[in-house]
Short mmCIF file of C-alpha atoms and ligand atoms in Angstrom, two decimals:
data_model
loop_
_atom_site.label_atom_id
_atom_site.label_comp_id
_atom_site.label_asym_id
_atom_site.label_seq_id
_atom_site.Cartn_x
_atom_site.Cartn_y
_atom_site.Cartn_z
CA MET A 1 44.67 61.23 40.22
CA LYS A 2 44.59 59.68 36.76
CA GLU A 3 44.88 55.96 36.16
CA PHE A 4 44.46 53.42 33.39
CA VAL A 5 43.55 49.82 34.17
CA LEU A 6 43.26 46.78 31.90
CA ARG A 7 42.65 43.71 34.06
CA THR A 8 41.25 41.33 31.46
CA LYS A 9 43.47 39.04 29.42
CA ILE A 10 42.61 39.57 25.74
CA THR A 11 43.01 36.66 23.35
CA GLN A 12 42.11 36.16 19.68
CA PHE A 13 41.30 32.87 17.96
CA SER A 14 40.48 31.96 14.36
CA THR A 15 37.77 29.46 15.23
CA VAL A 16 35.56 28.35 18.14
CA GLU A 17 37.30 24.99 18.09
CA GLU A 18 40.71 26.59 18.52
CA PHE A 19 39.32 28.55 21.50
CA ALA A 20 37.69 25.46 23.00
CA GLN A 21 40.98 23.54 22.71
CA SER A 22 42.75 26.28 24.70
CA LEU A 23 40.47 25.85 27.71
CA GLU A 24 41.25 23.34 30.42
CA LEU A 25 37.63 22.39 30.85
CA THR A 26 36.44 20.80 34.11
CA GLY A 27 33.09 19.74 35.54
CA GLN A 28 32.81 23.17 37.12
CA ASP A 29 32.35 25.06 33.81
CA LEU A 30 29.08 26.28 32.35
CA ILE A 31 28.36 27.94 28.99
CA LEU A 32 25.86 30.80 28.96
CA THR A 33 24.62 31.74 25.51
CA SER A 34 21.65 32.43 23.22
CA GLN A 35 19.62 29.84 21.38
CA PHE A 36 20.68 31.08 17.92
CA LEU A 37 24.38 30.75 18.84
CA THR A 38 24.26 27.13 19.92
CA ALA A 39 25.00 25.94 16.35
CA SER A 40 28.24 27.95 16.39
CA LEU A 41 29.32 26.16 19.58
CA GLN A 42 28.99 22.62 18.23
CA VAL A 43 32.56 21.53 18.73
CA PRO A 44 33.57 18.24 20.39
CA GLN A 45 35.22 19.94 23.39
CA PHE A 46 31.94 21.63 24.40
CA SER A 47 29.72 18.58 24.00
CA ASP A 48 29.69 17.70 27.74
CA VAL A 49 29.73 21.25 29.11
CA PRO A 50 26.34 22.22 30.64
CA ARG A 51 24.57 25.18 29.09
CA MET A 52 22.10 27.84 30.11
CA ILE A 53 20.15 29.57 27.34
CA ALA A 54 19.15 33.15 28.24
CA GLU A 55 15.92 33.08 26.20
CA ASP A 56 14.62 30.25 28.41
CA TYR A 57 14.30 32.91 31.11
CA GLY A 58 13.25 35.98 29.16
CA ARG A 59 13.65 37.78 25.85
CA GLY A 60 15.31 41.08 25.03
CA GLU A 61 17.80 42.95 27.18
CA PRO A 62 18.47 41.72 30.74
CA THR A 63 15.98 42.20 33.57
CA ASP A 64 16.45 41.58 37.29
CA ARG A 65 13.61 39.00 37.24
CA GLN A 66 15.32 37.05 34.45
CA ILE A 67 18.68 37.09 36.28
CA ASP A 68 17.08 36.09 39.61
CA ALA A 69 15.44 33.10 37.88
CA MET A 70 18.74 32.08 36.26
CA ARG A 71 20.55 32.32 39.60
CA ARG A 72 18.06 29.89 41.13
CA ASP A 73 18.86 27.37 38.36
CA LEU A 74 22.63 27.86 38.25
CA PRO A 75 24.25 24.61 39.45
CA GLN A 76 25.99 25.15 42.81
CA ASN A 77 29.29 23.64 41.71
CA VAL A 78 29.90 26.04 38.78
CA ARG A 79 33.10 28.01 39.27
CA ARG A 80 33.68 29.34 35.74
CA LEU A 81 31.16 30.84 33.33
CA ILE A 82 31.90 30.95 29.61
CA ALA A 83 29.60 33.65 28.19
CA VAL A 84 29.17 33.61 24.42
CA GLY A 85 26.93 36.38 23.09
CA GLY A 86 26.21 40.08 22.83
CA GLY A 87 25.76 42.69 25.53
CA THR A 88 22.72 40.97 27.00
CA ILE A 89 24.50 37.67 27.57
CA ILE A 90 27.62 39.34 28.93
CA ASP A 91 25.71 41.48 31.39
CA ILE A 92 23.67 38.50 32.63
CA ALA A 93 26.90 36.49 33.01
CA LYS A 94 28.55 39.27 35.01
CA PHE A 95 25.68 39.35 37.50
CA LEU A 96 25.73 35.51 37.68
CA THR A 97 29.38 35.57 38.82
CA LEU A 98 28.25 37.30 42.03
CA ASP A 99 26.79 35.71 45.18
CA TYR A 100 24.37 37.67 47.38
CA PRO A 101 21.55 36.62 49.70
CA GLY A 102 18.47 38.39 48.25
CA THR A 103 17.29 39.62 44.89
CA LEU A 104 19.27 41.54 42.31
CA ASP A 105 17.13 44.59 43.05
CA ASP A 106 18.15 44.38 46.74
CA CYS A 107 21.78 44.01 45.69
CA LEU A 108 21.75 47.02 43.34
CA SER A 109 19.88 49.12 45.90
CA GLY A 110 22.84 48.63 48.23
CA ASN A 111 20.81 46.54 50.69
CA ASP A 112 22.84 43.36 50.15
CA GLU A 113 26.59 42.85 50.12
CA PHE A 114 27.90 40.65 47.32
CA THR A 115 30.96 38.48 46.76
CA GLN A 116 32.57 37.06 43.64
CA GLY A 117 31.53 33.42 43.38
CA ARG A 118 32.94 32.42 40.01
CA GLU A 119 35.31 33.42 37.18
CA LEU A 120 34.15 34.73 33.81
CA ILE A 121 35.39 34.18 30.25
CA VAL A 122 33.62 36.32 27.64
CA VAL A 123 33.32 35.74 23.92
CA PRO A 124 31.54 38.80 22.40
CA THR A 125 29.48 37.99 19.30
CA THR A 126 28.49 41.55 18.36
CA CYS A 127 30.73 44.46 17.54
CA GLY A 128 29.41 46.90 20.11
CA THR A 129 29.31 46.10 23.77
CA GLY A 130 32.95 46.31 24.81
CA SER A 131 31.64 44.79 28.04
CA GLU A 132 34.15 41.95 27.74
CA VAL A 133 36.83 44.27 29.18
CA THR A 134 34.84 46.46 31.62
CA ASN A 135 33.77 46.15 35.24
CA VAL A 136 30.22 47.34 34.48
CA ALA A 137 27.00 45.35 34.14
CA ILE A 138 23.56 46.78 33.42
CA THR A 139 20.09 45.44 33.94
CA GLU A 140 16.51 46.66 33.83
CA LEU A 141 14.96 46.93 37.27
CA THR A 142 11.45 45.79 36.45
CA LYS A 143 9.63 47.44 39.35
CA ARG A 144 11.34 50.80 38.80
CA LYS A 145 11.01 50.79 34.99
CA THR A 146 14.57 51.92 34.44
CA LYS A 147 18.01 50.46 33.86
CA LYS A 148 20.70 50.45 36.49
CA GLY A 149 24.40 49.77 36.14
CA LEU A 150 26.76 48.25 38.65
CA ALA A 151 30.44 49.20 38.36
CA ASP A 152 32.66 47.04 40.54
CA ASP A 153 36.10 45.53 40.02
CA ARG A 154 34.77 42.07 40.86
CA LEU A 155 32.89 42.23 37.54
CA TYR A 156 36.02 42.32 35.35
CA PRO A 157 36.07 39.19 33.17
CA ALA A 158 39.23 37.14 33.58
CA GLN A 159 39.50 36.67 29.82
CA ALA A 160 38.02 38.28 26.69
CA VAL A 161 38.07 36.12 23.58
CA LEU A 162 37.83 37.70 20.11
CA ILE A 163 36.75 35.37 17.28
CA PRO A 164 36.00 37.53 14.18
CA GLN A 165 34.49 34.53 12.40
CA LEU A 166 31.59 34.62 14.88
CA ILE A 167 30.43 38.10 13.94
CA ARG A 168 30.62 37.85 10.14
CA SER A 169 27.15 36.30 10.05
CA LEU A 170 25.42 38.99 12.15
CA PRO A 171 22.24 40.42 10.63
CA TYR A 172 22.85 43.95 9.27
CA GLN A 173 20.62 45.58 11.89
CA VAL A 174 22.62 44.02 14.75
CA PHE A 175 25.87 45.11 13.12
CA ALA A 176 24.51 48.65 12.73
CA THR A 177 23.14 49.13 16.25
CA SER A 178 26.07 47.45 17.95
CA SER A 179 28.79 49.30 16.04
CA ILE A 180 27.01 52.61 16.65
CA ASP A 181 27.03 51.78 20.34
CA ALA A 182 30.79 51.15 20.11
CA LEU A 183 31.31 54.45 18.28
CA ILE A 184 29.39 56.26 21.00
CA HIS A 185 31.46 54.51 23.71
CA ALA A 186 34.55 55.78 21.91
CA VAL A 187 33.25 59.35 21.57
CA GLU A 188 31.84 59.63 25.11
CA SER A 189 35.10 58.31 26.60
CA PHE A 190 37.12 60.62 24.32
CA LEU A 191 35.16 63.64 25.64
CA SER A 192 35.08 62.51 29.28
CA PRO A 193 36.86 64.58 31.89
CA GLN A 194 38.12 61.23 33.25
CA ALA A 195 39.98 60.54 29.99
CA THR A 196 43.73 59.97 30.12
CA VAL A 197 46.28 59.94 27.34
CA TYR A 198 46.07 56.13 27.49
CA SER A 199 42.26 55.90 27.27
CA GLN A 200 42.34 58.45 24.44
CA LEU A 201 44.69 56.19 22.45
CA PHE A 202 41.98 53.53 22.51
CA SER A 203 39.07 55.98 21.94
CA THR A 204 40.85 57.49 18.96
CA ALA A 205 41.78 54.12 17.42
CA ALA A 206 38.18 52.93 17.80
CA ILE A 207 36.74 56.08 16.20
CA ARG A 208 39.16 55.74 13.25
CA LEU A 209 38.41 52.06 12.63
CA ILE A 210 34.63 52.43 12.89
CA LEU A 211 34.38 55.54 10.71
CA SER A 212 36.65 54.17 8.03
CA GLY A 213 34.60 50.94 8.08
CA TYR A 214 31.42 53.00 7.74
CA GLN A 215 32.86 54.91 4.81
CA LYS A 216 33.67 51.65 3.02
CA THR A 217 30.23 50.26 3.86
CA ALA A 218 28.53 53.43 2.58
CA ALA A 219 30.55 53.23 -0.65
CA ASN A 220 30.27 49.47 -1.30
CA GLY A 221 26.77 48.61 -0.09
CA LYS A 222 25.32 47.57 3.24
CA GLU A 223 26.20 43.92 3.18
CA SER A 224 29.87 44.74 2.55
CA TRP A 225 30.27 45.61 6.27
CA CYS A 226 31.32 42.03 7.00
CA GLU A 227 34.52 42.49 4.98
CA GLN A 228 35.55 44.77 7.88
CA ALA A 229 34.23 42.42 10.59
CA GLU A 230 37.60 42.01 12.32
CA ASP A 231 38.14 45.81 12.40
CA PHE A 232 34.69 46.40 13.89
CA LEU A 233 35.26 43.72 16.55
CA LEU A 234 38.65 45.19 17.45
CA ALA A 235 37.16 48.72 17.52
CA SER A 236 34.44 47.56 19.86
CA ASN A 237 37.08 46.07 22.15
CA TYR A 238 39.22 49.25 22.01
CA ALA A 239 36.17 51.34 22.82
CA GLY A 240 35.41 49.02 25.75
CA ILE A 241 38.92 49.57 27.12
CA ALA A 242 38.45 53.33 26.70
CA PHE A 243 35.05 53.66 28.35
CA GLY A 244 36.02 51.11 31.00
CA ASN A 245 38.54 53.72 32.14
CA ALA A 246 37.07 57.09 31.18
CA GLY A 247 33.37 56.23 31.35
CA CYS A 248 30.33 56.89 29.22
CA ALA A 249 28.20 59.96 29.80
CA ALA A 250 25.00 61.80 28.91
CA VAL A 251 24.14 59.85 25.74
CA HIS A 252 24.03 56.59 27.69
CA ALA A 253 22.36 58.25 30.69
CA LEU A 254 19.56 59.84 28.65
CA SER A 255 18.98 56.68 26.61
CA TYR A 256 18.25 54.49 29.64
CA PRO A 257 14.59 55.52 30.07
CA LEU A 258 14.04 54.75 26.36
CA GLY A 259 15.42 51.24 26.88
CA GLY A 260 13.78 50.74 30.28
CA VAL A 261 10.29 52.03 29.39
CA TYR A 262 10.05 51.43 25.62
CA HIS A 263 12.56 48.60 25.16
CA ILE A 264 14.34 50.36 22.31
CA PRO A 265 17.53 48.38 21.70
CA HIS A 266 20.53 49.92 23.47
CA GLY A 267 22.58 50.98 20.43
CA GLU A 268 19.55 52.38 18.66
CA ALA A 269 18.45 54.33 21.75
CA ASN A 270 21.93 55.81 22.03
CA GLN A 271 21.87 56.93 18.42
CA LEU A 272 18.57 58.73 18.99
CA LEU A 273 20.30 60.95 21.54
CA PHE A 274 23.84 61.18 20.24
CA GLU A 275 23.52 64.11 17.85
CA ALA A 276 21.28 66.12 20.18
CA VAL A 277 23.69 65.69 23.11
CA CYS A 278 26.68 66.75 20.98
CA ARG A 279 24.77 69.81 19.71
CA LYS A 280 23.88 70.76 23.30
CA TYR A 281 27.55 70.51 24.33
CA GLU A 282 28.46 72.68 21.34
CA GLN A 283 25.84 75.26 22.23
CA LEU A 284 26.83 75.43 25.93
CA GLU A 285 30.60 75.43 25.44
CA PRO A 286 31.59 76.14 21.81
CA GLU A 287 35.31 76.02 22.56
CA GLY A 288 35.26 73.03 24.94
CA ARG A 289 36.43 69.43 24.62
CA LEU A 290 34.23 69.01 21.57
CA THR A 291 36.78 71.06 19.62
CA ASP A 292 39.33 68.23 19.93
CA LEU A 293 36.74 65.77 18.66
CA LYS A 294 35.94 68.03 15.69
CA HIS A 295 39.62 68.14 14.73
CA LEU A 296 39.88 64.36 14.88
CA LEU A 297 36.70 63.91 12.83
CA SER A 298 37.91 66.51 10.35
CA GLU A 299 41.08 64.49 9.74
CA ILE A 300 39.26 61.14 9.44
CA LEU A 301 36.32 62.35 7.35
CA GLN A 302 38.36 64.81 5.26
CA VAL A 303 36.07 67.81 5.87
CA PRO A 304 36.69 71.17 7.56
CA ALA A 305 36.42 70.99 11.37
CA ASP A 306 33.34 73.22 11.47
CA GLN A 307 31.51 70.74 9.20
CA SER A 308 32.81 67.58 10.85
CA LEU A 309 29.84 66.95 13.16
CA ASP A 310 27.45 67.30 10.20
CA ALA A 311 29.55 64.82 8.25
CA LEU A 312 29.62 62.39 11.18
CA PHE A 313 25.85 62.38 11.68
CA THR A 314 25.21 62.09 7.94
CA LEU A 315 27.47 59.03 7.76
CA MET A 316 25.86 57.46 10.83
CA ASN A 317 22.44 58.01 9.25
CA THR A 318 23.49 56.05 6.18
CA ILE A 319 24.38 53.12 8.44
CA LEU A 320 21.21 53.41 10.57
CA LYS A 321 18.54 56.02 9.95
CA ARG A 322 17.68 57.87 13.14
CA ARG A 323 13.96 58.15 13.82
CA PRO A 324 12.17 60.73 16.00
CA LEU A 325 11.02 59.71 19.50
CA CYS A 326 7.34 60.12 18.59
CA GLU A 327 7.64 57.17 16.15
CA TYR A 328 8.34 54.84 19.06
CA GLY A 329 5.02 55.65 20.74
CA ILE A 330 6.62 57.88 23.36
CA ARG A 331 4.35 60.67 24.64
CA ARG A 332 5.63 64.22 24.89
CA ASP A 333 4.34 64.53 28.47
CA GLU A 334 6.66 61.68 29.53
CA LEU A 335 9.84 63.57 28.66
CA GLU A 336 10.08 65.52 31.91
CA GLY A 337 9.76 62.26 33.88
CA PHE A 338 12.58 60.80 31.78
CA ALA A 339 14.83 63.76 32.73
CA ASP A 340 13.93 63.33 36.41
CA SER A 341 14.72 59.59 36.34
CA VAL A 342 18.08 60.26 34.66
CA ILE A 343 19.03 62.78 37.36
CA GLU A 344 17.91 60.38 40.07
CA GLY A 345 19.43 57.16 38.70
CA GLN A 346 22.32 57.91 36.31
CA GLN A 347 24.75 60.09 38.27
CA ARG A 348 27.39 57.36 37.66
CA LEU A 349 27.31 58.48 33.98
CA LEU A 350 26.43 62.16 34.31
CA LYS A 351 29.64 62.85 36.23
CA ASN A 352 31.48 62.11 32.98
CA ASN A 353 29.72 64.80 30.94
CA CYS A 354 32.22 67.11 29.29
CA VAL A 355 29.78 69.97 29.94
CA PRO A 356 27.42 69.76 32.95
CA LEU A 357 23.78 69.41 31.86
CA SER A 358 20.85 70.78 33.89
CA LYS A 359 17.40 69.25 33.94
CA ALA A 360 16.29 71.99 31.51
CA ASP A 361 19.14 71.03 29.15
CA MET A 362 18.14 67.36 29.28
CA LEU A 363 14.51 68.19 28.63
CA ALA A 364 15.56 70.41 25.69
CA ILE A 365 17.59 67.45 24.28
CA TYR A 366 14.58 65.11 24.46
CA GLU A 367 12.30 67.83 23.00
CA SER A 368 14.71 68.46 20.10
CA ILE A 369 14.44 64.85 18.89
CA TYR A 370 10.75 64.33 19.63
CA ASN A 371 9.40 65.22 16.18
CA GLN A 372 12.55 65.20 14.07
FE1 FE2 B 401 26.61 51.23 25.26
#
């Protein structure tokens, strides 16, 4: 069976104030955001709405301990969360919509049943996550030193709110890592065996928008990216719709130990693996699904199909230079353990690989990017 689902209402506003005016706010609302975004939310409508600031509970990407502490402080009467932020904020908010008796670790281990306790409105403030339209949330499990995703229809946000004005002021590094994440969502969902003609419409549109934005950025200078802010935000949303249906795959799976153990930011960790995973697919199945991707890239980047992957990785490297794993302090003798943890914990993603990868293949991928 093939299906395509889009459960989240998608809205676009010019300003935060216009968005705030559209909400029928009650005493049961709560805003979840980051400290640095609070200035953007200073509109009269939000002045009485209680807030939780994620950094008060922990820095960096979400952990189960941080989310458990926030659950303890979440006022009992809250029935609607308004999450304003990047992937970290959105993932925390998704977990906070759920009710369960024990810890998040218990819940994700399948020991506790959960129910949906509150509704979620999401305002993404980066151009990468796509999480505003998916039913997936991801957290680090501190004791296990890895990341784990939960995919469940109760995690779909009720509403996704796109406000391009909010992302124009992103620091370049955040733009680069988040848009690369979106590009990888688009490519992994394009290649996925779960892809449908509908999901591929969104994957393809996202790839086109991001690569043409990168070409303009490469030609006009780094800071010119914000002239394409709306396109990058839309592309991220398209890619979210695509991977929400067709899934992400080996790039995301293999990057999780790098995020979980070495806290490499999600988009950057994905870029470390992206080229090596594509090259492995190419080596194992030269005439497989990758051929369709090469033809699409060839058309967008205006190069012959057999040079299109080279052109893609060269362009991505101008946006964010990929560094070898050894520069992050990773030891070579850890790589086999990474492959084992991926096989043990990331089957949700590995089932979407366009070519099955063995443990030896995964180890070869890590080895190939260790020194170069
Ligand atoms: Fe991602």
